[in-house]
Coordinates of C-alpha atoms and ligand atoms in Angstrom, one line a residue:
M87 CA 11.3 -3.1 -8.4
C88 CA 11.4 -4.6 -5.0
G89 CA 8.5 -6.9 -3.6
I90 CA 6.8 -6.2 -0.5
V91 CA 4.3 -8.3 1.5
G92 CA 2.3 -7.6 4.8
Y93 CA 0.3 -10.2 7.0
V94 CA -2.1 -9.7 9.9
G95 CA -3.3 -13.2 10.9
T96 CA -3.3 -16.2 12.6
Q97 CA -1.1 -18.3 10.3
S98 CA 2.5 -18.6 10.7
T99 CA 3.5 -15.1 9.6
V100 CA 7.1 -16.2 9.1
D101 CA 5.6 -18.6 6.2
V102 CA 3.4 -16.4 4.8
L103 CA 6.1 -13.6 4.4
V104 CA 8.6 -16.0 2.9
A105 CA 6.2 -17.6 0.7
G106 CA 4.7 -14.2 -0.3
L107 CA 8.5 -13.0 -1.1
K108 CA 9.1 -16.3 -3.2
R109 CA 6.5 -15.1 -5.3
Q110 CA 7.7 -11.8 -6.1
E111 CA 11.4 -12.4 -5.9
Y112 CA 11.3 -11.5 -9.7
R113 CA 10.6 -8.0 -8.5
G114 CA 14.1 -7.6 -7.2
Y115 CA 16.6 -10.1 -5.7
D116 CA 19.4 -8.6 -4.4
S117 CA 18.8 -9.1 -0.7
A118 CA 15.6 -9.8 1.8
G119 CA 14.2 -9.6 5.0
I120 CA 11.1 -9.9 7.2
A121 CA 10.2 -8.2 10.9
I122 CA 7.5 -9.6 13.0
I123 CA 5.9 -8.1 16.1
A124 CA 6.4 -11.2 17.8
N125 CA 4.1 -12.6 20.8
D126 CA 6.6 -11.3 23.2
G127 CA 5.6 -7.8 22.1
T128 CA 9.1 -7.0 20.5
I129 CA 10.1 -6.8 17.1
S130 CA 12.0 -9.7 15.7
S131 CA 13.7 -9.3 12.0
A132 CA 16.4 -10.9 9.7
K133 CA 17.7 -9.7 6.7
K134 CA 20.4 -10.8 4.1
A135 CA 22.1 -10.0 1.1
G136 CA 21.6 -12.1 -1.9
K137 CA 18.9 -14.4 -3.1
L138 CA 15.9 -15.0 -1.1
Q139 CA 17.7 -18.3 -0.3
A140 CA 20.0 -16.6 1.7
L141 CA 17.3 -15.0 4.3
V142 CA 15.8 -18.5 4.3
D143 CA 19.0 -20.1 5.3
E144 CA 19.7 -17.4 7.6
L145 CA 15.8 -17.8 9.2
A146 CA 16.8 -21.6 9.5
A147 CA 20.1 -21.0 11.4
H148 CA 18.7 -18.0 13.4
P149 CA 14.9 -18.0 13.6
V150 CA 13.0 -15.1 13.8
R151 CA 10.2 -15.0 16.8
E152 CA 6.7 -15.7 15.6
G153 CA 3.5 -13.1 15.8
A154 CA 0.5 -12.0 14.0
T155 CA 1.7 -9.1 12.3
G156 CA 4.7 -9.2 9.7
I157 CA 6.3 -7.2 6.8
G158 CA 8.6 -8.9 4.4
H159 CA 10.6 -6.9 1.4
T160 CA 12.8 -8.2 -1.5
R161 CA 15.1 -5.7 -3.3
W162 CA 16.5 -4.3 -6.3
A163 CA 19.1 -1.8 -5.0
T164 CA 18.8 1.7 -5.6
H165 CA 20.1 3.9 -2.6
G166 CA 23.0 1.6 -1.4
A167 CA 24.6 -1.4 -2.5
P168 CA 23.3 -4.6 -1.6
S169 CA 24.4 -5.6 1.7
D170 CA 22.6 -6.8 5.1
V171 CA 22.7 -3.4 6.4
N172 CA 21.0 -1.9 3.5
A173 CA 18.4 -4.6 3.3
H174 CA 14.8 -4.0 4.5
P175 CA 13.2 -4.1 7.0
H176 CA 14.7 -0.8 8.5
L177 CA 14.0 -0.5 12.1
A178 CA 13.4 2.9 13.9
D179 CA 12.1 4.2 17.5
D180 CA 14.4 2.2 19.5
G181 CA 13.8 -1.0 17.5
K182 CA 10.0 -0.4 17.9
L183 CA 9.1 0.3 14.5
A184 CA 10.0 -1.6 11.4
L185 CA 9.4 -0.3 7.9
I186 CA 9.6 -1.4 4.1
H187 CA 10.0 0.4 1.0
N188 CA 9.7 0.1 -2.7
G189 CA 10.5 2.9 -4.7
I190 CA 12.8 6.3 -4.6
I191 CA 12.5 8.9 -1.9
E192 CA 13.8 11.9 -3.9
N193 CA 14.2 14.3 -1.0
F194 CA 15.7 11.7 1.3
S195 CA 18.9 13.8 1.7
E196 CA 16.9 16.7 2.9
L197 CA 14.8 14.6 5.3
R198 CA 18.0 13.1 6.7
A199 CA 19.5 16.2 8.0
E200 CA 16.7 17.0 9.4
M201 CA 16.5 13.9 11.1
L202 CA 20.3 14.2 11.9
A203 CA 19.6 17.7 13.4
A204 CA 16.7 16.3 15.5
G205 CA 19.4 13.9 16.9
H206 CA 18.6 10.7 15.3
D207 CA 21.6 8.2 13.8
F208 CA 21.4 6.2 10.7
V209 CA 23.2 2.7 10.0
S210 CA 22.4 2.2 6.3
E211 CA 23.0 4.2 3.0
T212 CA 19.6 3.7 2.3
D213 CA 16.8 6.5 1.7
T214 CA 14.1 3.9 3.1
E215 CA 16.0 4.2 6.8
V216 CA 15.4 7.9 6.3
A217 CA 11.3 7.1 5.9
A218 CA 11.9 4.9 9.2
V219 CA 13.4 7.4 11.2
L220 CA 11.1 10.2 10.3
V221 CA 8.0 7.9 10.9
G222 CA 9.6 6.8 14.3
H223 CA 10.2 10.3 15.0
L224 CA 6.4 11.6 14.2
Y225 CA 5.4 8.5 16.3
R226 CA 7.3 9.8 19.6
E227 CA 5.0 13.1 18.9
T228 CA 1.5 11.3 18.2
G229 CA 1.9 8.0 19.9
D230 CA -0.4 6.7 16.9
L231 CA 1.2 4.9 13.8
R232 CA -1.8 5.9 11.7
A233 CA -1.3 9.8 12.5
A234 CA 2.4 9.4 12.4
F235 CA 2.6 8.0 9.0
A236 CA -0.1 10.2 7.5
R237 CA 2.3 13.0 8.5
A238 CA 5.3 11.6 7.2
V239 CA 4.2 10.7 3.9
I240 CA 3.2 14.1 2.9
R241 CA 6.8 15.3 3.7
M242 CA 8.3 12.9 1.0
H243 CA 8.7 13.0 -2.7
G244 CA 9.3 10.7 -5.5
A245 CA 8.2 7.4 -5.5
F246 CA 7.2 4.9 -2.9
T247 CA 5.0 2.2 -1.4
L248 CA 5.8 2.0 2.1
L249 CA 4.5 -0.3 5.1
A250 CA 5.1 0.1 8.6
M251 CA 4.3 -1.7 12.0
H252 CA 5.0 -0.5 15.6
S253 CA 5.3 -3.0 18.7
D254 CA 3.2 -0.7 20.6
E255 CA 0.0 -1.3 18.2
P256 CA 0.7 -4.9 17.4
G257 CA -2.2 -6.5 14.8
L258 CA -1.5 -3.3 12.6
I259 CA 0.3 -2.5 9.6
V260 CA -0.2 0.8 7.9
A261 CA 0.8 1.6 4.1
A262 CA 0.9 4.1 1.8
R263 CA 1.2 4.3 -1.8
H264 CA 2.8 7.2 -4.1
N265 CA 3.7 6.3 -7.8
S266 CA 4.5 2.8 -6.9
P267 CA 2.0 -0.2 -6.7
L268 CA 0.0 -1.8 -3.6
I269 CA -2.4 -4.2 -3.6
V270 CA -4.5 -5.6 -0.6
G271 CA -5.7 -9.0 -0.2
F272 CA -9.0 -10.0 1.9
G273 CA -9.1 -12.8 3.9
D274 CA -11.2 -14.4 6.3
G275 CA -9.8 -13.3 9.9
E276 CA -6.5 -12.3 8.3
N277 CA -5.4 -9.4 5.9
F278 CA -2.7 -9.3 3.4
L279 CA -0.5 -6.5 1.6
G280 CA 1.5 -6.9 -1.5
S281 CA 3.2 -5.4 -4.5
D282 CA 1.1 -7.5 -6.7
V283 CA -1.5 -10.1 -5.9
A284 CA 1.1 -13.0 -5.9
A285 CA 2.3 -12.0 -2.6
F286 CA -1.1 -13.6 -1.5
V287 CA -2.7 -15.7 -3.9
A288 CA -2.0 -18.9 -2.5
H289 CA -4.4 -17.4 0.3
T290 CA -7.0 -15.4 -1.0
H291 CA -8.2 -14.3 -4.4
R292 CA -10.2 -11.2 -3.2
A293 CA -8.0 -8.1 -3.8
A294 CA -8.3 -4.4 -4.4
A295 CA -5.5 -1.9 -5.8
V296 CA -4.8 0.8 -3.6
G297 CA -5.2 4.4 -5.5
Q298 CA -2.5 7.2 -5.7
D299 CA -1.9 9.0 -2.6
Q300 CA -3.9 6.8 -0.4
I301 CA -2.8 5.0 3.0
V302 CA -4.4 1.8 3.7
A303 CA -4.5 0.2 7.5
I304 CA -5.0 -3.2 8.2
T305 CA -5.8 -5.5 11.1
S306 CA -6.6 -8.9 11.2
D307 CA -10.2 -8.2 10.7
A308 CA -10.4 -4.8 9.1
V309 CA -9.0 -2.6 6.2
T310 CA -9.6 0.7 6.1
V311 CA -8.2 3.4 3.7
T312 CA -8.1 7.1 3.4
D313 CA -6.5 9.5 0.9
F314 CA -3.6 11.3 2.0
A315 CA -6.1 14.4 3.2
G316 CA -7.6 11.9 5.6
H317 CA -10.7 11.4 3.6
S318 CA -12.4 8.0 3.7
V319 CA -11.9 5.7 0.4
M320 CA -13.5 3.0 -0.8
L321 CA -11.8 0.3 -2.9
D322 CA -12.9 -1.7 -5.7
E323 CA -12.6 -5.3 -5.3
F324 CA -11.7 -7.6 -7.8
E325 CA -11.3 -11.5 -8.2
V326 CA -7.8 -12.8 -9.0
A327 CA -8.2 -14.6 -12.1
W328 CA -5.7 -17.0 -11.6
D329 CA -4.5 -19.8 -9.3
A330 CA -1.5 -19.8 -7.1
S331 CA -0.3 -22.9 -9.1
A332 CA -0.2 -20.6 -12.3
S333 CA 2.9 -18.9 -10.7
D334 CA 4.9 -22.3 -9.6
K335 CA 7.4 -23.8 -11.8
G336 CA 5.2 -27.2 -12.0
G337 CA 8.3 -29.7 -12.3
W338 CA 9.9 -27.0 -15.1
S339 CA 13.7 -26.4 -15.1
S340 CA 12.8 -22.7 -14.9
F341 CA 10.1 -20.4 -15.1
M342 CA 11.4 -19.1 -18.3
A343 CA 11.2 -22.9 -19.7
K344 CA 7.5 -23.1 -18.3
E345 CA 6.4 -19.6 -20.0
I346 CA 7.8 -20.4 -23.4
T347 CA 5.7 -23.5 -23.5
E348 CA 2.7 -21.4 -22.5
N349 CA 3.2 -19.2 -25.7
P350 CA 0.1 -20.8 -27.3
D351 CA -2.1 -20.6 -24.1
A352 CA -1.1 -17.0 -23.9
V353 CA -2.3 -16.1 -27.5
A354 CA -5.5 -18.2 -27.2
N355 CA -6.6 -16.8 -23.8
T356 CA -6.1 -13.2 -25.0
I357 CA -8.2 -13.7 -28.1
R358 CA -11.0 -15.6 -26.2
G359 CA -14.3 -14.0 -26.1
R360 CA -13.1 -11.3 -28.7
I361 CA -14.1 -12.9 -31.8
D362 CA -17.8 -13.6 -32.6
A363 CA -19.1 -14.9 -35.8
G364 CA -15.6 -14.2 -37.3
L365 CA -15.5 -10.5 -36.3
V366 CA -13.3 -8.9 -33.7
T367 CA -14.8 -6.9 -31.1
I368 CA -13.3 -5.7 -27.8
P369 CA -16.1 -4.8 -25.5
E370 CA -13.6 -2.5 -23.3
L371 CA -13.2 -0.2 -26.4
A372 CA -16.5 1.0 -26.0
E373 CA -15.2 3.6 -23.7
L374 CA -13.5 5.3 -26.6
G375 CA -16.7 5.5 -28.6
D376 CA -16.7 4.6 -32.2
D377 CA -16.8 8.2 -33.4
F378 CA -13.3 8.8 -31.9
L379 CA -11.9 5.5 -33.2
K380 CA -13.0 6.9 -36.8
G381 CA -11.6 10.2 -36.5
I382 CA -8.0 9.2 -34.9
S383 CA -5.2 11.1 -36.5
R384 CA -2.3 9.2 -35.2
I385 CA -1.6 6.6 -32.6
I386 CA 1.5 6.8 -30.6
V387 CA 2.4 3.6 -29.0
V388 CA 4.6 3.9 -25.8
A389 CA 6.5 1.1 -24.1
C390 CA 9.8 0.0 -22.6
G391 CA 11.9 -3.1 -24.0
T392 CA 10.2 -6.2 -25.0
A393 CA 7.0 -4.2 -24.8
S394 CA 8.5 -1.9 -27.1
Y395 CA 9.0 -4.5 -30.0
A396 CA 5.8 -5.9 -29.8
G397 CA 4.6 -2.2 -30.3
M398 CA 6.5 -2.3 -33.4
V399 CA 4.9 -5.3 -34.7
G400 CA 1.5 -4.1 -33.6
A401 CA 2.3 -0.7 -35.6
Y402 CA 2.4 -2.8 -38.8
A403 CA -1.0 -4.2 -38.2
I404 CA -2.5 -1.2 -37.5
E405 CA -1.5 0.8 -40.3
Q406 CA -2.2 -2.0 -42.7
W407 CA -5.5 -3.0 -41.3
A408 CA -7.1 0.3 -39.7
R409 CA -4.9 2.7 -41.9
I410 CA -4.1 5.0 -38.7
P411 CA -0.3 6.2 -38.9
V412 CA 1.4 4.7 -35.8
D413 CA 4.8 6.0 -34.1
V414 CA 6.3 3.6 -31.6
Q415 CA 8.4 5.6 -28.8
L416 CA 10.1 4.5 -26.1
S417 CA 8.2 5.8 -22.8
H418 CA 11.3 7.7 -21.4
E419 CA 12.0 9.2 -24.8
F420 CA 8.5 10.3 -25.4
R421 CA 7.8 11.9 -22.2
Y422 CA 10.7 14.3 -22.5
R423 CA 10.8 15.4 -26.1
D424 CA 7.7 17.8 -25.9
P425 CA 5.7 15.6 -27.9
V426 CA 3.0 16.9 -30.2
V427 CA -0.3 15.1 -29.2
D428 CA -4.0 16.6 -29.3
A429 CA -7.4 15.2 -28.6
S430 CA -7.1 13.1 -32.2
T431 CA -4.4 11.4 -30.9
L432 CA -4.7 7.8 -29.3
V433 CA -1.8 6.7 -27.3
I434 CA -1.4 2.9 -26.5
S435 CA 1.0 1.9 -23.8
I436 CA 2.1 -1.8 -23.7
S437 CA 3.2 -3.1 -20.5
Q438 CA 3.1 -6.6 -19.1
S439 CA 3.4 -5.4 -15.4
G440 CA 1.5 -2.4 -15.9
E441 CA 3.8 -0.5 -13.3
T442 CA 6.8 0.4 -15.3
M443 CA 7.5 4.1 -14.2
D444 CA 8.3 5.5 -17.4
T445 CA 5.6 4.2 -19.5
L446 CA 3.1 5.5 -16.4
M447 CA 4.3 8.9 -16.6
A448 CA 4.2 8.8 -20.6
V449 CA 0.1 7.9 -20.3
K450 CA -0.2 10.6 -17.7
Y451 CA 1.4 13.2 -20.3
A452 CA -0.2 12.2 -23.0
Q453 CA -3.5 12.4 -20.9
E454 CA -2.5 16.0 -19.8
H455 CA -2.2 17.1 -23.4
G456 CA -5.3 16.1 -24.6
A457 CA -4.9 12.6 -26.2
R458 CA -6.8 9.5 -25.1
A459 CA -5.0 6.5 -23.5
I460 CA -5.5 2.9 -23.5
S461 CA -3.6 0.2 -22.2
I462 CA -2.3 -3.4 -23.1
C463 CA -1.8 -4.7 -20.0
N464 CA -1.1 -8.4 -18.2
S465 CA -1.5 -7.5 -14.5
Q466 CA -5.0 -7.1 -13.3
G467 CA -5.4 -4.0 -10.9
A468 CA -2.1 -2.5 -12.0
T469 CA -1.6 1.5 -12.2
I470 CA -1.3 1.8 -15.9
P471 CA -4.5 0.4 -16.7
R472 CA -6.2 2.2 -14.1
E473 CA -4.9 5.5 -15.2
S474 CA -6.0 4.8 -18.9
D475 CA -9.4 5.4 -20.6
A476 CA -9.5 2.1 -21.6
V477 CA -7.6 -1.3 -21.3
I478 CA -7.3 -4.3 -23.0
Y479 CA -5.8 -7.1 -20.7
T480 CA -3.5 -9.9 -22.2
H481 CA -4.5 -13.0 -20.4
A482 CA -1.0 -14.5 -20.8
G483 CA -1.2 -15.4 -16.9
P484 CA 1.4 -14.4 -14.2
E485 CA 5.0 -14.1 -16.0
V486 CA 7.6 -15.0 -13.5
A487 CA 10.9 -14.9 -15.3
V488 CA 12.5 -11.6 -15.7
A489 CA 12.8 -11.8 -19.3
S490 CA 9.3 -11.4 -21.3
T491 CA 8.2 -14.4 -23.7
K492 CA 4.6 -15.3 -23.3
A493 CA 3.6 -11.7 -22.3
F494 CA 5.3 -10.7 -25.6
V495 CA 3.2 -12.7 -27.9
A496 CA 0.1 -12.0 -26.0
Q497 CA 1.0 -8.1 -26.4
I498 CA 1.1 -8.6 -30.1
T499 CA -2.3 -10.4 -30.0
G500 CA -3.7 -7.5 -28.0
L501 CA -2.6 -5.3 -30.8
Y502 CA -3.8 -7.0 -33.5
L503 CA -7.1 -7.5 -31.8
F504 CA -7.4 -3.5 -31.6
A505 CA -6.0 -3.6 -35.1
L506 CA -9.1 -5.9 -36.3
H507 CA -11.6 -3.8 -34.0
A508 CA -10.7 -0.4 -35.5
A509 CA -10.3 -1.6 -38.9
R510 CA -14.2 -3.2 -38.7
V511 CA -15.1 0.5 -37.2
R512 CA -13.5 2.2 -39.4
E513 CA -14.5 0.0 -42.7
T514 CA -11.1 0.1 -43.8
L515 CA -11.2 -3.7 -44.5
T516 CA -13.8 -5.9 -46.1
H517 CA -15.8 -8.4 -44.3
E518 CA -13.8 -11.1 -45.9
D519 CA -10.4 -9.8 -44.9
L520 CA -11.3 -9.2 -41.1
T521 CA -12.8 -12.7 -41.0
H522 CA -9.7 -13.8 -42.7
N523 CA -7.3 -11.9 -40.3
A524 CA -9.4 -13.1 -37.3
A525 CA -9.0 -16.5 -38.7
E526 CA -5.4 -16.3 -38.9
L527 CA -5.0 -15.0 -35.5
E528 CA -7.0 -17.9 -34.1
A529 CA -4.8 -20.5 -36.0
V530 CA -1.3 -19.0 -34.4
P531 CA -1.6 -21.0 -30.8
A532 CA -1.6 -24.3 -32.9
K533 CA 1.3 -23.0 -35.3
I534 CA 3.4 -22.1 -32.0
E535 CA 2.9 -25.3 -30.6
Q536 CA 4.5 -26.6 -34.0
V537 CA 7.6 -24.2 -33.4
L538 CA 7.9 -25.5 -30.0
T539 CA 8.9 -29.0 -31.5
T540 CA 12.0 -27.5 -32.7
G541 CA 13.2 -26.9 -29.2
S542 CA 15.8 -29.6 -29.1
T543 CA 17.3 -28.5 -32.5
V544 CA 17.6 -24.8 -31.4
A545 CA 19.0 -26.3 -27.8
Q546 CA 21.8 -28.1 -29.6
L547 CA 22.4 -25.2 -31.5
A548 CA 23.0 -23.2 -28.5
K549 CA 25.3 -25.5 -26.8
W550 CA 27.3 -25.4 -29.8
M551 CA 27.4 -21.5 -29.4
S552 CA 28.1 -21.1 -25.9
D553 CA 31.6 -19.7 -26.2
T554 CA 30.3 -17.1 -28.9
P555 CA 31.2 -13.7 -28.4
A556 CA 28.6 -11.8 -30.3
V557 CA 25.6 -12.6 -32.4
L558 CA 23.8 -10.5 -34.8
F559 CA 20.1 -10.8 -35.6
L560 CA 18.6 -9.4 -39.1
G561 CA 15.0 -9.1 -40.1
R562 CA 12.9 -6.8 -42.4
N563 CA 9.3 -5.2 -41.9
V564 CA 7.6 -7.4 -39.2
G565 CA 11.1 -9.2 -38.7
Y566 CA 13.1 -6.1 -37.9
P567 CA 11.6 -6.0 -34.3
I568 CA 11.9 -9.7 -34.0
A569 CA 15.4 -9.4 -34.5
L570 CA 15.6 -6.6 -32.0
E571 CA 13.6 -8.7 -29.3
G572 CA 16.4 -11.8 -30.0
A573 CA 19.2 -9.4 -29.7
L574 CA 17.6 -8.3 -26.0
K575 CA 16.9 -11.8 -25.1
L576 CA 20.3 -13.1 -25.8
K577 CA 22.1 -10.2 -24.2
E578 CA 19.8 -9.9 -21.0
L579 CA 19.9 -13.7 -20.5
A580 CA 23.5 -15.2 -21.5
Y581 CA 25.3 -11.8 -21.2
I582 CA 26.6 -12.0 -25.0
H583 CA 26.8 -9.1 -27.1
S584 CA 24.2 -9.1 -29.6
E585 CA 22.5 -6.5 -31.9
G586 CA 19.5 -6.6 -34.3
F587 CA 19.3 -4.7 -37.2
A588 CA 17.2 -3.8 -39.9
A589 CA 18.3 -6.3 -42.8
G590 CA 18.3 -3.3 -45.1
E591 CA 20.8 -1.0 -43.0
L592 CA 23.2 -3.7 -43.4
K593 CA 25.4 -1.7 -46.2
H594 CA 24.9 1.4 -44.1
G595 CA 27.4 0.3 -41.7
P596 CA 26.7 -2.9 -39.6
I597 CA 28.1 -5.2 -42.4
A598 CA 31.5 -4.0 -41.3
L599 CA 30.5 -6.3 -38.3
I600 CA 30.9 -9.5 -40.3
D601 CA 33.7 -11.4 -40.0
H602 CA 34.9 -15.2 -40.4
G603 CA 32.5 -17.7 -38.5
Q604 CA 30.3 -14.4 -37.0
P605 CA 26.9 -15.8 -36.3
V606 CA 23.9 -14.0 -37.7
F607 CA 20.2 -15.2 -37.1
V608 CA 18.0 -14.0 -40.3
I609 CA 14.5 -13.9 -40.0
V610 CA 13.3 -15.0 -43.9
P611 CA 9.9 -13.4 -44.6
S612 CA 7.5 -16.1 -46.7
P613 CA 8.5 -16.4 -50.4
R614 CA 5.1 -16.9 -51.3
K615 CA 3.4 -13.7 -49.7
S616 CA 6.3 -11.7 -49.4
A617 CA 8.2 -12.4 -52.7
V618 CA 9.6 -9.0 -52.9
I619 CA 11.3 -8.7 -49.5
H620 CA 11.9 -12.3 -49.5
A621 CA 14.5 -11.8 -52.3
K622 CA 16.0 -9.0 -50.8
V623 CA 16.7 -10.8 -47.7
I624 CA 17.9 -13.6 -49.8
S625 CA 20.6 -11.2 -51.2
N626 CA 21.4 -10.0 -47.7
I627 CA 22.2 -13.5 -46.7
Q628 CA 24.6 -13.9 -49.6
E629 CA 26.3 -10.5 -49.0
I630 CA 27.0 -11.7 -45.5
R631 CA 27.7 -15.2 -46.3
A632 CA 30.6 -13.7 -48.9
R633 CA 32.3 -12.1 -45.8
G634 CA 32.4 -15.3 -43.7
A635 CA 29.2 -15.2 -41.5
R636 CA 27.8 -18.5 -40.2
V637 CA 23.9 -17.9 -41.0
I638 CA 21.1 -19.3 -39.2
A639 CA 17.8 -18.9 -40.8
I640 CA 14.7 -19.0 -39.5
A641 CA 12.3 -19.4 -42.5
E642 CA 9.0 -20.7 -43.5
Q643 CA 8.4 -24.8 -44.2
G644 CA 9.2 -25.2 -47.9
D645 CA 11.3 -22.5 -48.3
A646 CA 13.8 -23.8 -50.9
A647 CA 15.5 -20.5 -51.9
V648 CA 17.1 -20.1 -48.4
L649 CA 18.5 -23.6 -48.2
P650 CA 21.8 -23.3 -50.3
F651 CA 22.8 -20.2 -48.3
A652 CA 22.1 -21.0 -44.7
D653 CA 24.3 -22.8 -42.4
E654 CA 21.3 -23.8 -40.3
V655 CA 17.6 -23.6 -41.1
I656 CA 14.8 -23.6 -38.3
Q657 CA 11.4 -23.8 -40.1
I658 CA 8.3 -22.4 -38.6
P659 CA 4.7 -23.0 -40.4
L660 CA 3.2 -21.2 -43.1
A661 CA 1.6 -18.1 -42.3
D662 CA 0.3 -14.6 -43.4
P663 CA 3.4 -12.5 -43.3
L664 CA 1.9 -10.2 -40.3
F665 CA 1.4 -13.4 -38.6
E666 CA 5.4 -15.0 -38.7
P667 CA 6.5 -12.6 -35.7
F668 CA 4.5 -15.0 -33.4
L669 CA 6.3 -17.7 -34.7
A670 CA 9.9 -16.4 -35.5
V671 CA 10.2 -15.1 -32.0
I672 CA 9.7 -18.7 -30.6
P673 CA 13.0 -20.4 -31.8
L674 CA 14.9 -17.0 -30.6
Q675 CA 13.4 -17.1 -27.2
I676 CA 14.4 -20.9 -26.6
F677 CA 18.1 -20.1 -28.0
A678 CA 18.6 -17.2 -25.7
M679 CA 17.1 -19.4 -22.7
E680 CA 19.5 -22.5 -23.5
L681 CA 22.6 -20.6 -24.1
A682 CA 22.0 -18.9 -20.6
H683 CA 21.7 -22.7 -19.4
A684 CA 24.7 -24.0 -21.3
K685 CA 26.9 -21.1 -19.6
G686 CA 25.4 -22.1 -16.3
L687 CA 23.7 -18.7 -15.8
D688 CA 20.3 -18.3 -13.8
V689 CA 17.8 -17.7 -16.8
D690 CA 14.9 -16.5 -14.3
Q691 CA 16.8 -14.2 -12.5
P692 CA 19.5 -12.4 -14.9
R693 CA 22.1 -10.1 -13.3
N694 CA 21.1 -6.3 -12.3
L695 CA 17.7 -6.7 -13.6
A696 CA 14.3 -6.7 -12.1
K697 CA 10.9 -7.7 -13.8
S698 CA 8.6 -4.5 -13.0
V699 CA 11.0 -1.1 -13.4
T700 CA 9.0 1.0 -11.1
V701 CA 11.7 3.7 -10.9
E702 CA 12.8 6.0 -13.6
Ligands
F6R861 C1 12.8 -7.8 -21.5 C2 11.7 -7.3 -20.5 C3 11.7 -6.0 -20.6 C4 10.2 -5.5 -20.2 C5 10.3 -4.1 -20.2 C6 8.8 -3.4 -20.0 O1 12.9 -9.4 -21.2 O2 11.1 -8.0 -20.1 O3 12.5 -5.2 -21.7 O4 9.6 -5.6 -21.6 O5 10.9 -3.7 -18.8 O6 8.0 -4.3 -18.9 P1 6.6 -3.9 -18.6 O7 5.9 -4.9 -19.9 O8 6.4 -4.5 -17.4 O9 6.2 -2.5 -19.0

């Protein structure tokens, strides 16, 4: 939550900052601002409530003065409503210090009282201004930004990435990280800071993640890092694996439209290099050791939102192939339930951003209680993979639209790869079954391509349904998490009340919701390979049709049994049952996006949301 950018160099600082914010706007979009140490030695700043465009308009009307050092921020409000005055940067020390912040400073009221007692005033309601005033206060005592900053950060509790600069020390930005992300970008005669690499990937591919409780100082030609105790630290540099163009819209009407079409690549790129002679081998799992994999007693998947639904799909494959019991728990529920974990437990965290605070804390909790933890993550150098014992990176490329699409199918791919790797090591599948399932996985991208061709039919359906007040989704087995995901996509994008149910639950309550004309999406399993549950789903369809539901079935090509009972059928290619989720979810992603379009909503930046939930 909140996107941060910092720059010291010779390019137009305004342009670098605004472009860096544009690429990180998915992290928060209720206000934005920049501050620059101008060439005249004073701080020049602008900030505006609303989307980044409001700041861009403000800068066009009232340009800030250029200089070689600047910081920028795009906000998702925590303390204080979105407003011009609560937007970052916040100024202190008579306007000579500017500071931006991502996170929550939990002891802000105590620090605020202390600063008020010391004679300082506040203009905003934010915890961030407290940090600015505190650093400014300590600057007056020390006359040194690094020293003031180091003294300030150890006074703060909670989660924060802070960037500060002072007009008496032009050419320097000091930043700190505690439970919030911070990445450095190394340029040639210029250096960058960002919440993620998107902030600066247009300028450099050389990056390093700043570690927990570390302070980094950048000038145009140096990057120095210490821990909070002042000891020097070396950062591990990595090469950013994607180009700036990957996070551009590239002619599409929205990032989401682009990202849905990238579903096949997300799967293919995640598989690449991990199947050899028909068998899955994930070198990254060597860290765990085969003996550990053989002796695992239980897997707990921790994740939030869409990632948790990917976890639910993956659980079916891990249990079926690797014969390990799997629980899927929402990270925030796991952490506070006093869970039973031990040295034979493997915790698998799933996170696109790798920064979701609840998931990070669940991982730490599990490790502290003796479990091993691996992560499935889409963001290089993010905190969760860094804290895990091993990581299976998904290679979906940057996902900019706030609602997850291609990262979801990549997460399922990562889990299936894990399941096949574990099944090989644990000898729970025959060689023939291992190679068959690996081949099925490799066939998924081409099948998703086929499903994408149903896009215009689904779009038409969405237009017809644009004034529907509620939509229900039903599925069984692996279709159940897909029903949950379809409902989540629709509520977050189109603001329509929608619910996903396990079809077997219908008669235990939800069927009371069925009334004349109620639209219900039903994910129908294959009649060839899941004959028993197929028959049960057909019965469920008949039950809701009898009560007036309008049924939209997502069914396998050639499934004649569904035709008499469905108002609409969206066909998906033939696949083994465990591979149907990859295909069934695509029309649901398109449906939610198109319905939001039809209602004139912003599909990339739905209200009240941010892509990376870095606060609890
Ligand atoms: C919904 C969505 C969210 C995320 C969730 C976890 O479309 O994107 O539900 O899946 O916030 O985020 P990550 O995967 O970054 O941990």
